[in-house]
């Protein structure tokens, strides 16, 4: 029997199931990767907002990572909501000590409804300690601006390209500056590895059902990297995955509804 590729998500729990570790595990499963988790926070949230957040102690977060790495093993990992500086720094140490391969960092700073999910001093820790360990980092436009300390939004495609280049200087192997918060008929994600600049273009879908898209996209990248795909191919496949998931969202909730992580299984069976 072929051994399943193994992917670990280090992220918070979304009680509504659309983002966080729930979205990541669904994505891993749909892409036929064995999913594991290290929980960083428990949130009470739904499609209209985040009502409450409880961060776990950094030592408990790290214990989960060590437990998984020491027994089952990890072929790729991704981070999502980390919450505070202590967790960011502890996760960076654990990833480095266990030589975790193919790390995808999704620098989650705010929920879709605008609720803060990363404390200000943790942003500095993320830039300094975690980004240099990442094979891929996937900020959206507001996150990219925050990581670069910009006092203005990233508004044009040229600014998006420049942001990708500047973020690459912080140490990650690849930077993907996502364009979902932009405007226009197409969503353009700009990817840069220090040599080549790629643009992933997909039609913009007019829908409010986009909760957890960043989590799902980064999880799909990690799943493909766990299976041994090269980064450019993993990015394209992950972009297709989230496009399908948005296009076939189940229409749940009164706010920013979840996507359909399992639609991909219908495509496979077909």
PDB file of C-alpha atoms in Angstrom:
ATOM      1  CA  UNK A   1       0.000   0.000   0.000  1.00  0.00           C
ATOM      2  CA  UNK A   2       1.310   3.436  -0.902  1.00  0.00           C
ATOM      3  CA  UNK A   3       1.976   5.647   2.103  1.00  0.00           C
ATOM      4  CA  UNK A   4      -0.240   8.705   2.306  1.00  0.00           C
ATOM      5  CA  UNK A   5       1.489  12.065   2.237  1.00  0.00           C
ATOM      6  CA  UNK A   6       1.209  13.769   5.641  1.00  0.00           C
ATOM      7  CA  UNK A   7       0.327  17.421   6.185  1.00  0.00           C
ATOM      8  CA  UNK A   8       0.143  19.364   9.455  1.00  0.00           C
ATOM      9  CA  UNK A   9      -1.881  22.503  10.065  1.00  0.00           C
ATOM     10  CA  UNK A  10      -0.862  24.814  12.912  1.00  0.00           C
ATOM     11  CA  UNK A  11      -3.840  27.111  13.296  1.00  0.00           C
ATOM     12  CA  UNK A  12      -6.923  28.116  15.241  1.00  0.00           C
ATOM     13  CA  UNK A  13     -10.295  26.412  15.392  1.00  0.00           C
ATOM     14  CA  UNK A  14     -13.274  27.970  13.608  1.00  0.00           C
ATOM     15  CA  UNK A  15     -16.496  26.796  15.243  1.00  0.00           C
ATOM     16  CA  UNK A  16     -18.342  27.637  12.023  1.00  0.00           C
ATOM     17  CA  UNK A  17     -16.205  25.181  10.057  1.00  0.00           C
ATOM     18  CA  UNK A  18     -15.352  27.500   7.176  1.00  0.00           C
ATOM     19  CA  UNK A  19     -11.806  28.520   8.103  1.00  0.00           C
ATOM     20  CA  UNK A  20      -8.980  27.498  10.416  1.00  0.00           C
ATOM     21  CA  UNK A  21      -8.105  23.895  11.121  1.00  0.00           C
ATOM     22  CA  UNK A  22     -11.540  22.724  10.008  1.00  0.00           C
ATOM     23  CA  UNK A  23     -11.021  24.159   6.524  1.00  0.00           C
ATOM     24  CA  UNK A  24      -7.465  22.836   6.422  1.00  0.00           C
ATOM     25  CA  UNK A  25      -8.387  19.267   7.376  1.00  0.00           C
ATOM     26  CA  UNK A  26     -11.243  19.236   4.847  1.00  0.00           C
ATOM     27  CA  UNK A  27      -8.842  20.437   2.164  1.00  0.00           C
ATOM     28  CA  UNK A  28      -6.199  17.844   3.064  1.00  0.00           C
ATOM     29  CA  UNK A  29      -8.841  15.123   2.937  1.00  0.00           C
ATOM     30  CA  UNK A  30     -10.236  16.242  -0.411  1.00  0.00           C
ATOM     31  CA  UNK A  31      -6.721  16.203  -1.851  1.00  0.00           C
ATOM     32  CA  UNK A  32      -6.043  12.725  -0.414  1.00  0.00           C
ATOM     33  CA  UNK A  33      -3.441  13.793   2.121  1.00  0.00           C
ATOM     34  CA  UNK A  34      -3.384  12.597   5.730  1.00  0.00           C
ATOM     35  CA  UNK A  35      -4.200  15.665   7.812  1.00  0.00           C
ATOM     36  CA  UNK A  36      -2.983  16.472  11.341  1.00  0.00           C
ATOM     37  CA  UNK A  37      -3.365  19.546  13.504  1.00  0.00           C
ATOM     38  CA  UNK A  38      -1.704  21.604  16.218  1.00  0.00           C
ATOM     39  CA  UNK A  39      -4.350  23.882  17.674  1.00  0.00           C
ATOM     40  CA  UNK A  40      -3.313  27.455  18.551  1.00  0.00           C
ATOM     41  CA  UNK A  41      -6.649  28.965  19.569  1.00  0.00           C
ATOM     42  CA  UNK A  42     -10.305  28.244  20.110  1.00  0.00           C
ATOM     43  CA  UNK A  43     -12.659  30.777  18.565  1.00  0.00           C
ATOM     44  CA  UNK A  44     -16.392  31.249  18.742  1.00  0.00           C
ATOM     45  CA  UNK A  45     -17.200  32.454  15.248  1.00  0.00           C
ATOM     46  CA  UNK A  46     -19.675  32.101  12.439  1.00  0.00           C
ATOM     47  CA  UNK A  47     -20.243  33.738   9.067  1.00  0.00           C
ATOM     48  CA  UNK A  48     -21.019  37.155  10.569  1.00  0.00           C
ATOM     49  CA  UNK A  49     -18.005  37.543  12.854  1.00  0.00           C
ATOM     50  CA  UNK A  50     -15.797  36.371  15.696  1.00  0.00           C
ATOM     51  CA  UNK A  51     -17.489  36.520  19.065  1.00  0.00           C
ATOM     52  CA  UNK A  52     -14.719  35.216  21.312  1.00  0.00           C
ATOM     53  CA  UNK A  53     -11.079  34.066  21.099  1.00  0.00           C
ATOM     54  CA  UNK A  54      -9.066  31.981  23.558  1.00  0.00           C
ATOM     55  CA  UNK A  55      -5.367  31.509  22.749  1.00  0.00           C
ATOM     56  CA  UNK A  56      -3.732  28.319  23.970  1.00  0.00           C
ATOM     57  CA  UNK A  57      -0.427  28.417  25.892  1.00  0.00           C
ATOM     58  CA  UNK A  58       2.585  28.376  23.577  1.00  0.00           C
ATOM     59  CA  UNK A  59       3.990  25.299  25.319  1.00  0.00           C
ATOM     60  CA  UNK A  60       0.821  23.343  24.531  1.00  0.00           C
ATOM     61  CA  UNK A  61       0.970  24.413  20.872  1.00  0.00           C
ATOM     62  CA  UNK A  62       4.568  23.220  20.654  1.00  0.00           C
ATOM     63  CA  UNK A  63       3.758  19.956  22.451  1.00  0.00           C
ATOM     64  CA  UNK A  64       1.231  19.144  19.726  1.00  0.00           C
ATOM     65  CA  UNK A  65       3.811  19.776  16.990  1.00  0.00           C
ATOM     66  CA  UNK A  66       6.429  17.639  18.754  1.00  0.00           C
ATOM     67  CA  UNK A  67       3.904  14.850  19.320  1.00  0.00           C
ATOM     68  CA  UNK A  68       3.029  14.643  15.636  1.00  0.00           C
ATOM     69  CA  UNK A  69       6.578  15.033  14.330  1.00  0.00           C
ATOM     70  CA  UNK A  70       8.092  12.494  16.729  1.00  0.00           C
ATOM     71  CA  UNK A  71       5.659   9.712  15.809  1.00  0.00           C
ATOM     72  CA  UNK A  72       3.708  10.132  12.571  1.00  0.00           C
ATOM     73  CA  UNK A  73       6.009  12.514  10.726  1.00  0.00           C
ATOM     74  CA  UNK A  74       5.275  15.516   8.537  1.00  0.00           C
ATOM     75  CA  UNK A  75       5.813  15.943   4.779  1.00  0.00           C
ATOM     76  CA  UNK A  76       4.531  19.532   4.736  1.00  0.00           C
ATOM     77  CA  UNK A  77       3.070  21.986   7.219  1.00  0.00           C
ATOM     78  CA  UNK A  78       1.131  25.219   7.127  1.00  0.00           C
ATOM     79  CA  UNK A  79       0.469  27.908   9.676  1.00  0.00           C
ATOM     80  CA  UNK A  80      -2.702  29.943   9.992  1.00  0.00           C
ATOM     81  CA  UNK A  81      -3.907  31.917  12.994  1.00  0.00           C
ATOM     82  CA  UNK A  82      -1.067  32.121  15.529  1.00  0.00           C
ATOM     83  CA  UNK A  83      -2.444  34.902  17.715  1.00  0.00           C
ATOM     84  CA  UNK A  84       0.426  36.237  19.782  1.00  0.00           C
ATOM     85  CA  UNK A  85       4.187  36.660  19.857  1.00  0.00           C
ATOM     86  CA  UNK A  86       4.838  33.735  22.190  1.00  0.00           C
ATOM     87  CA  UNK A  87       3.071  31.292  19.876  1.00  0.00           C
ATOM     88  CA  UNK A  88       4.795  32.656  16.770  1.00  0.00           C
ATOM     89  CA  UNK A  89       8.237  32.341  18.331  1.00  0.00           C
ATOM     90  CA  UNK A  90       7.536  28.888  19.778  1.00  0.00           C
ATOM     91  CA  UNK A  91       6.220  27.587  16.455  1.00  0.00           C
ATOM     92  CA  UNK A  92       9.320  28.889  14.663  1.00  0.00           C
ATOM     93  CA  UNK A  93      11.578  27.032  17.117  1.00  0.00           C
ATOM     94  CA  UNK A  94       9.573  23.807  16.774  1.00  0.00           C
ATOM     95  CA  UNK A  95       9.564  23.956  12.967  1.00  0.00           C
ATOM     96  CA  UNK A  96      13.313  24.593  12.889  1.00  0.00           C
ATOM     97  CA  UNK A  97      14.196  21.946  15.484  1.00  0.00           C
ATOM     98  CA  UNK A  98      12.205  19.252  13.677  1.00  0.00           C
ATOM     99  CA  UNK A  99      13.401  20.311  10.213  1.00  0.00           C
ATOM    100  CA  UNK A 100       9.784  20.470   9.056  1.00  0.00           C
ATOM    101  CA  UNK A 101       9.865  20.440   5.234  1.00  0.00           C
ATOM    102  CA  UNK A 102       7.735  22.550   2.910  1.00  0.00           C
ATOM    103  CA  UNK A 103       6.394  25.131   5.356  1.00  0.00           C
ATOM    104  CA  UNK A 104       3.547  27.321   4.062  1.00  0.00           C
ATOM    105  CA  UNK A 105       2.898  30.450   6.124  1.00  0.00           C
ATOM    106  CA  UNK A 106      -0.514  32.086   5.808  1.00  0.00           C
ATOM    107  CA  UNK A 107      -0.039  35.285   7.880  1.00  0.00           C
ATOM    108  CA  UNK A 108      -3.579  35.447   9.244  1.00  0.00           C
ATOM    109  CA  UNK A 109      -4.110  38.888  10.763  1.00  0.00           C
ATOM    110  CA  UNK A 110      -7.860  39.498  10.504  1.00  0.00           C
ATOM    111  CA  UNK A 111     -10.993  37.486   9.975  1.00  0.00           C
ATOM    112  CA  UNK A 112     -13.113  38.025   6.887  1.00  0.00           C
ATOM    113  CA  UNK A 113     -15.355  40.258   9.007  1.00  0.00           C
ATOM    114  CA  UNK A 114     -12.431  42.437  10.134  1.00  0.00           C
ATOM    115  CA  UNK A 115     -11.841  40.979  13.605  1.00  0.00           C
ATOM    116  CA  UNK A 116      -8.130  41.080  14.621  1.00  0.00           C
ATOM    117  CA  UNK A 117      -6.505  37.636  14.928  1.00  0.00           C
ATOM    118  CA  UNK A 118      -2.814  38.556  15.334  1.00  0.00           C
ATOM    119  CA  UNK A 119      -1.509  40.906  18.003  1.00  0.00           C
ATOM    120  CA  UNK A 120       0.669  43.802  16.738  1.00  0.00           C
ATOM    121  CA  UNK A 121       3.928  42.622  18.332  1.00  0.00           C
ATOM    122  CA  UNK A 122       3.357  39.177  16.841  1.00  0.00           C
ATOM    123  CA  UNK A 123       3.616  40.678  13.351  1.00  0.00           C
ATOM    124  CA  UNK A 124       7.213  41.624  14.058  1.00  0.00           C
ATOM    125  CA  UNK A 125       7.936  38.141  15.391  1.00  0.00           C
ATOM    126  CA  UNK A 126       6.367  36.580  12.322  1.00  0.00           C
ATOM    127  CA  UNK A 127       8.525  38.666   9.990  1.00  0.00           C
ATOM    128  CA  UNK A 128      11.696  37.973  11.959  1.00  0.00           C
ATOM    129  CA  UNK A 129      11.336  34.337  12.971  1.00  0.00           C
ATOM    130  CA  UNK A 130       8.819  32.530  10.751  1.00  0.00           C
ATOM    131  CA  UNK A 131       9.027  34.028   7.263  1.00  0.00           C
ATOM    132  CA  UNK A 132      12.685  32.991   6.807  1.00  0.00           C
ATOM    133  CA  UNK A 133      11.616  29.364   7.416  1.00  0.00           C
ATOM    134  CA  UNK A 134       8.782  29.408   4.876  1.00  0.00           C
ATOM    135  CA  UNK A 135       8.945  27.791   1.491  1.00  0.00           C
ATOM    136  CA  UNK A 136       5.788  29.717   0.584  1.00  0.00           C
ATOM    137  CA  UNK A 137       4.125  32.693   2.275  1.00  0.00           C
ATOM    138  CA  UNK A 138       0.626  33.726   1.155  1.00  0.00           C
ATOM    139  CA  UNK A 139      -0.434  37.210   2.334  1.00  0.00           C
ATOM    140  CA  UNK A 140      -3.465  38.976   0.939  1.00  0.00           C
ATOM    141  CA  UNK A 141      -3.146  42.643  -0.006  1.00  0.00           C
ATOM    142  CA  UNK A 142      -3.814  44.110   3.486  1.00  0.00           C
ATOM    143  CA  UNK A 143      -1.506  41.529   5.106  1.00  0.00           C
ATOM    144  CA  UNK A 144       1.268  42.262   2.606  1.00  0.00           C
ATOM    145  CA  UNK A 145       0.964  45.991   3.327  1.00  0.00           C
ATOM    146  CA  UNK A 146       1.094  45.343   7.079  1.00  0.00           C
ATOM    147  CA  UNK A 147       4.129  43.055   6.834  1.00  0.00           C
ATOM    148  CA  UNK A 148       5.948  45.732   4.836  1.00  0.00           C
ATOM    149  CA  UNK A 149       4.917  48.514   7.227  1.00  0.00           C
ATOM    150  CA  UNK A 150       3.191  50.486   4.465  1.00  0.00           C
ATOM    151  CA  UNK A 151       0.990  53.430   5.416  1.00  0.00           C
ATOM    152  CA  UNK A 152      -1.174  53.002   2.304  1.00  0.00           C
ATOM    153  CA  UNK A 153      -3.013  50.084   0.704  1.00  0.00           C
ATOM    154  CA  UNK A 154      -1.586  48.099  -2.184  1.00  0.00           C
ATOM    155  CA  UNK A 155      -3.824  49.324  -4.983  1.00  0.00           C
ATOM    156  CA  UNK A 156      -2.239  48.443  -8.334  1.00  0.00           C
ATOM    157  CA  UNK A 157      -0.765  45.368  -9.950  1.00  0.00           C
ATOM    158  CA  UNK A 158       2.632  47.051 -10.104  1.00  0.00           C
ATOM    159  CA  UNK A 159       2.459  47.694  -6.348  1.00  0.00           C
ATOM    160  CA  UNK A 160       1.480  44.066  -5.841  1.00  0.00           C
ATOM    161  CA  UNK A 161       4.525  42.910  -7.818  1.00  0.00           C
ATOM    162  CA  UNK A 162       6.786  45.225  -5.858  1.00  0.00           C
ATOM    163  CA  UNK A 163       5.323  43.962  -2.584  1.00  0.00           C
ATOM    164  CA  UNK A 164       6.119  40.377  -3.612  1.00  0.00           C
ATOM    165  CA  UNK A 165       9.720  41.343  -4.354  1.00  0.00           C
ATOM    166  CA  UNK A 166      10.148  43.199  -1.067  1.00  0.00           C
ATOM    167  CA  UNK A 167       8.569  40.408   0.978  1.00  0.00           C
ATOM    168  CA  UNK A 168      10.924  37.928  -0.646  1.00  0.00           C
ATOM    169  CA  UNK A 169      13.807  39.916   0.840  1.00  0.00           C
ATOM    170  CA  UNK A 170      12.536  38.837   4.291  1.00  0.00           C
ATOM    171  CA  UNK A 171      13.622  35.270   3.593  1.00  0.00           C
ATOM    172  CA  UNK A 172      10.832  33.005   2.273  1.00  0.00           C
ATOM    173  CA  UNK A 173      11.435  30.845  -0.777  1.00  0.00           C
ATOM    174  CA  UNK A 174       8.282  31.973  -2.560  1.00  0.00           C
ATOM    175  CA  UNK A 175       5.924  34.886  -1.905  1.00  0.00           C
ATOM    176  CA  UNK A 176       2.341  34.796  -3.188  1.00  0.00           C
ATOM    177  CA  UNK A 177       0.607  38.167  -2.818  1.00  0.00           C
ATOM    178  CA  UNK A 178      -3.050  37.319  -3.322  1.00  0.00           C
ATOM    179  CA  UNK A 179      -5.302  39.694  -5.211  1.00  0.00           C
ATOM    180  CA  UNK A 180      -8.705  38.762  -3.858  1.00  0.00           C
ATOM    181  CA  UNK A 181      -9.065  42.103  -2.060  1.00  0.00           C
ATOM    182  CA  UNK A 182      -8.403  43.993  -5.291  1.00  0.00           C
ATOM    183  CA  UNK A 183     -10.742  45.022  -8.053  1.00  0.00           C
ATOM    184  CA  UNK A 184     -11.324  44.081 -11.662  1.00  0.00           C
ATOM    185  CA  UNK A 185     -12.845  41.173 -13.547  1.00  0.00           C
ATOM    186  CA  UNK A 186      -9.892  38.943 -12.743  1.00  0.00           C
ATOM    187  CA  UNK A 187      -8.225  38.007  -9.478  1.00  0.00           C
ATOM    188  CA  UNK A 188      -4.453  38.141  -9.949  1.00  0.00           C
ATOM    189  CA  UNK A 189      -2.149  36.419  -7.457  1.00  0.00           C
ATOM    190  CA  UNK A 190       1.491  37.446  -7.899  1.00  0.00           C
ATOM    191  CA  UNK A 191       4.097  34.788  -7.048  1.00  0.00           C
ATOM    192  CA  UNK A 192       7.835  35.486  -6.824  1.00  0.00           C
ATOM    193  CA  UNK A 193      10.841  33.357  -5.848  1.00  0.00           C
ATOM    194  CA  UNK A 194      13.658  35.841  -6.367  1.00  0.00           C
ATOM    195  CA  UNK A 195      14.096  34.893 -10.032  1.00  0.00           C
ATOM    196  CA  UNK A 196      10.751  34.299 -11.694  1.00  0.00           C
ATOM    197  CA  UNK A 197       7.543  36.243 -11.266  1.00  0.00           C
ATOM    198  CA  UNK A 198       4.329  34.352 -12.001  1.00  0.00           C
ATOM    199  CA  UNK A 199       0.782  35.682 -12.216  1.00  0.00           C
ATOM    200  CA  UNK A 200      -2.078  33.338 -11.389  1.00  0.00           C
ATOM    201  CA  UNK A 201      -5.195  34.718 -13.024  1.00  0.00           C
ATOM    202  CA  UNK A 202      -8.751  33.498 -12.478  1.00  0.00           C
ATOM    203  CA  UNK A 203     -12.167  35.116 -13.095  1.00  0.00           C
ATOM    204  CA  UNK A 204     -13.423  37.101 -10.104  1.00  0.00           C
ATOM    205  CA  UNK A 205     -16.507  35.409  -8.678  1.00  0.00           C
ATOM    206  CA  UNK A 206     -19.133  37.838  -7.375  1.00  0.00           C
ATOM    207  CA  UNK A 207     -20.197  36.206  -4.127  1.00  0.00           C
ATOM    208  CA  UNK A 208     -20.231  36.818  -0.378  1.00  0.00           C
ATOM    209  CA  UNK A 209     -19.313  33.178   0.277  1.00  0.00           C
ATOM    210  CA  UNK A 210     -15.553  33.567   0.699  1.00  0.00           C
ATOM    211  CA  UNK A 211     -15.006  32.745   4.368  1.00  0.00           C
ATOM    212  CA  UNK A 212     -11.779  30.801   4.854  1.00  0.00           C
ATOM    213  CA  UNK A 213     -10.477  31.184   1.308  1.00  0.00           C
ATOM    214  CA  UNK A 214      -6.970  32.071   2.503  1.00  0.00           C
ATOM    215  CA  UNK A 215      -6.853  29.073   4.834  1.00  0.00           C
ATOM    216  CA  UNK A 216      -8.099  26.765   2.102  1.00  0.00           C
ATOM    217  CA  UNK A 217      -5.676  28.077  -0.519  1.00  0.00           C
ATOM    218  CA  UNK A 218      -2.638  27.708   1.742  1.00  0.00           C
ATOM    219  CA  UNK A 219      -3.769  24.251   2.873  1.00  0.00           C
ATOM    220  CA  UNK A 220      -4.105  23.156  -0.744  1.00  0.00           C
ATOM    221  CA  UNK A 221      -0.570  24.390  -1.457  1.00  0.00           C
ATOM    222  CA  UNK A 222       0.740  22.445   1.545  1.00  0.00           C
ATOM    223  CA  UNK A 223      -1.134  19.307   0.451  1.00  0.00           C
ATOM    224  CA  UNK A 224       0.439  19.355  -2.996  1.00  0.00           C
ATOM    225  CA  UNK A 225       3.898  20.095  -1.596  1.00  0.00           C
ATOM    226  CA  UNK A 226       3.473  17.127   0.762  1.00  0.00           C
ATOM    227  CA  UNK A 227       2.902  14.958  -2.313  1.00  0.00           C
ATOM    228  CA  UNK A 228       6.145  16.180  -3.857  1.00  0.00           C
ATOM    229  CA  UNK A 229       4.827  18.718  -6.354  1.00  0.00           C
ATOM    230  CA  UNK A 230       7.074  21.640  -7.336  1.00  0.00           C
ATOM    231  CA  UNK A 231       5.914  25.010  -6.030  1.00  0.00           C
ATOM    232  CA  UNK A 232       4.624  26.511  -9.322  1.00  0.00           C
ATOM    233  CA  UNK A 233       2.470  23.449 -10.015  1.00  0.00           C
ATOM    234  CA  UNK A 234       1.250  23.396  -6.408  1.00  0.00           C
ATOM    235  CA  UNK A 235       0.228  27.068  -6.671  1.00  0.00           C
ATOM    236  CA  UNK A 236      -1.741  26.540  -9.884  1.00  0.00           C
ATOM    237  CA  UNK A 237      -3.512  23.454  -8.532  1.00  0.00           C
ATOM    238  CA  UNK A 238      -4.321  25.197  -5.242  1.00  0.00           C
ATOM    239  CA  UNK A 239      -5.734  28.180  -7.138  1.00  0.00           C
ATOM    240  CA  UNK A 240      -8.000  25.864  -9.126  1.00  0.00           C
ATOM    241  CA  UNK A 241      -9.084  24.147  -5.917  1.00  0.00           C
ATOM    242  CA  UNK A 242     -10.188  27.357  -4.210  1.00  0.00           C
ATOM    243  CA  UNK A 243     -11.843  28.604  -7.404  1.00  0.00           C
ATOM    244  CA  UNK A 244     -14.034  25.485  -7.497  1.00  0.00           C
ATOM    245  CA  UNK A 245     -14.719  25.741  -3.767  1.00  0.00           C
ATOM    246  CA  UNK A 246     -15.922  29.346  -4.083  1.00  0.00           C
ATOM    247  CA  UNK A 247     -17.945  28.705  -7.236  1.00  0.00           C
ATOM    248  CA  UNK A 248     -19.846  25.857  -5.573  1.00  0.00           C
ATOM    249  CA  UNK A 249     -20.231  27.296  -2.071  1.00  0.00           C
ATOM    250  CA  UNK A 250     -23.135  25.750  -0.139  1.00  0.00           C
ATOM    251  CA  UNK A 251     -24.737  29.127   0.612  1.00  0.00           C
ATOM    252  CA  UNK A 252     -24.708  28.814   4.389  1.00  0.00           C
ATOM    253  CA  UNK A 253     -24.986  31.610   6.935  1.00  0.00           C
ATOM    254  CA  UNK A 254     -26.100  35.230   6.893  1.00  0.00           C
ATOM    255  CA  UNK A 255     -22.631  36.752   6.382  1.00  0.00           C
ATOM    256  CA  UNK A 256     -19.429  35.668   4.654  1.00  0.00           C
ATOM    257  CA  UNK A 257     -20.396  32.062   4.026  1.00  0.00           C
ATOM    258  CA  UNK A 258     -18.005  29.091   3.766  1.00  0.00           C
ATOM    259  CA  UNK A 259     -16.765  27.584   0.536  1.00  0.00           C
ATOM    260  CA  UNK A 260     -17.303  23.987  -0.564  1.00  0.00           C
ATOM    261  CA  UNK A 261     -14.071  22.169   0.253  1.00  0.00           C
ATOM    262  CA  UNK A 262     -15.479  18.815  -0.810  1.00  0.00           C
ATOM    263  CA  UNK A 263     -16.621  19.832  -4.281  1.00  0.00           C
ATOM    264  CA  UNK A 264     -13.253  18.630  -5.563  1.00  0.00           C
ATOM    265  CA  UNK A 265     -14.263  15.051  -4.653  1.00  0.00           C
ATOM    266  CA  UNK A 266     -17.162  15.323  -7.125  1.00  0.00           C
ATOM    267  CA  UNK A 267     -14.720  16.411  -9.800  1.00  0.00           C
ATOM    268  CA  UNK A 268     -12.467  13.443  -9.068  1.00  0.00           C
ATOM    269  CA  UNK A 269     -15.320  10.937  -9.125  1.00  0.00           C
ATOM    270  CA  UNK A 270     -16.643  12.383 -12.363  1.00  0.00           C
TER     271      UNK A 270
END
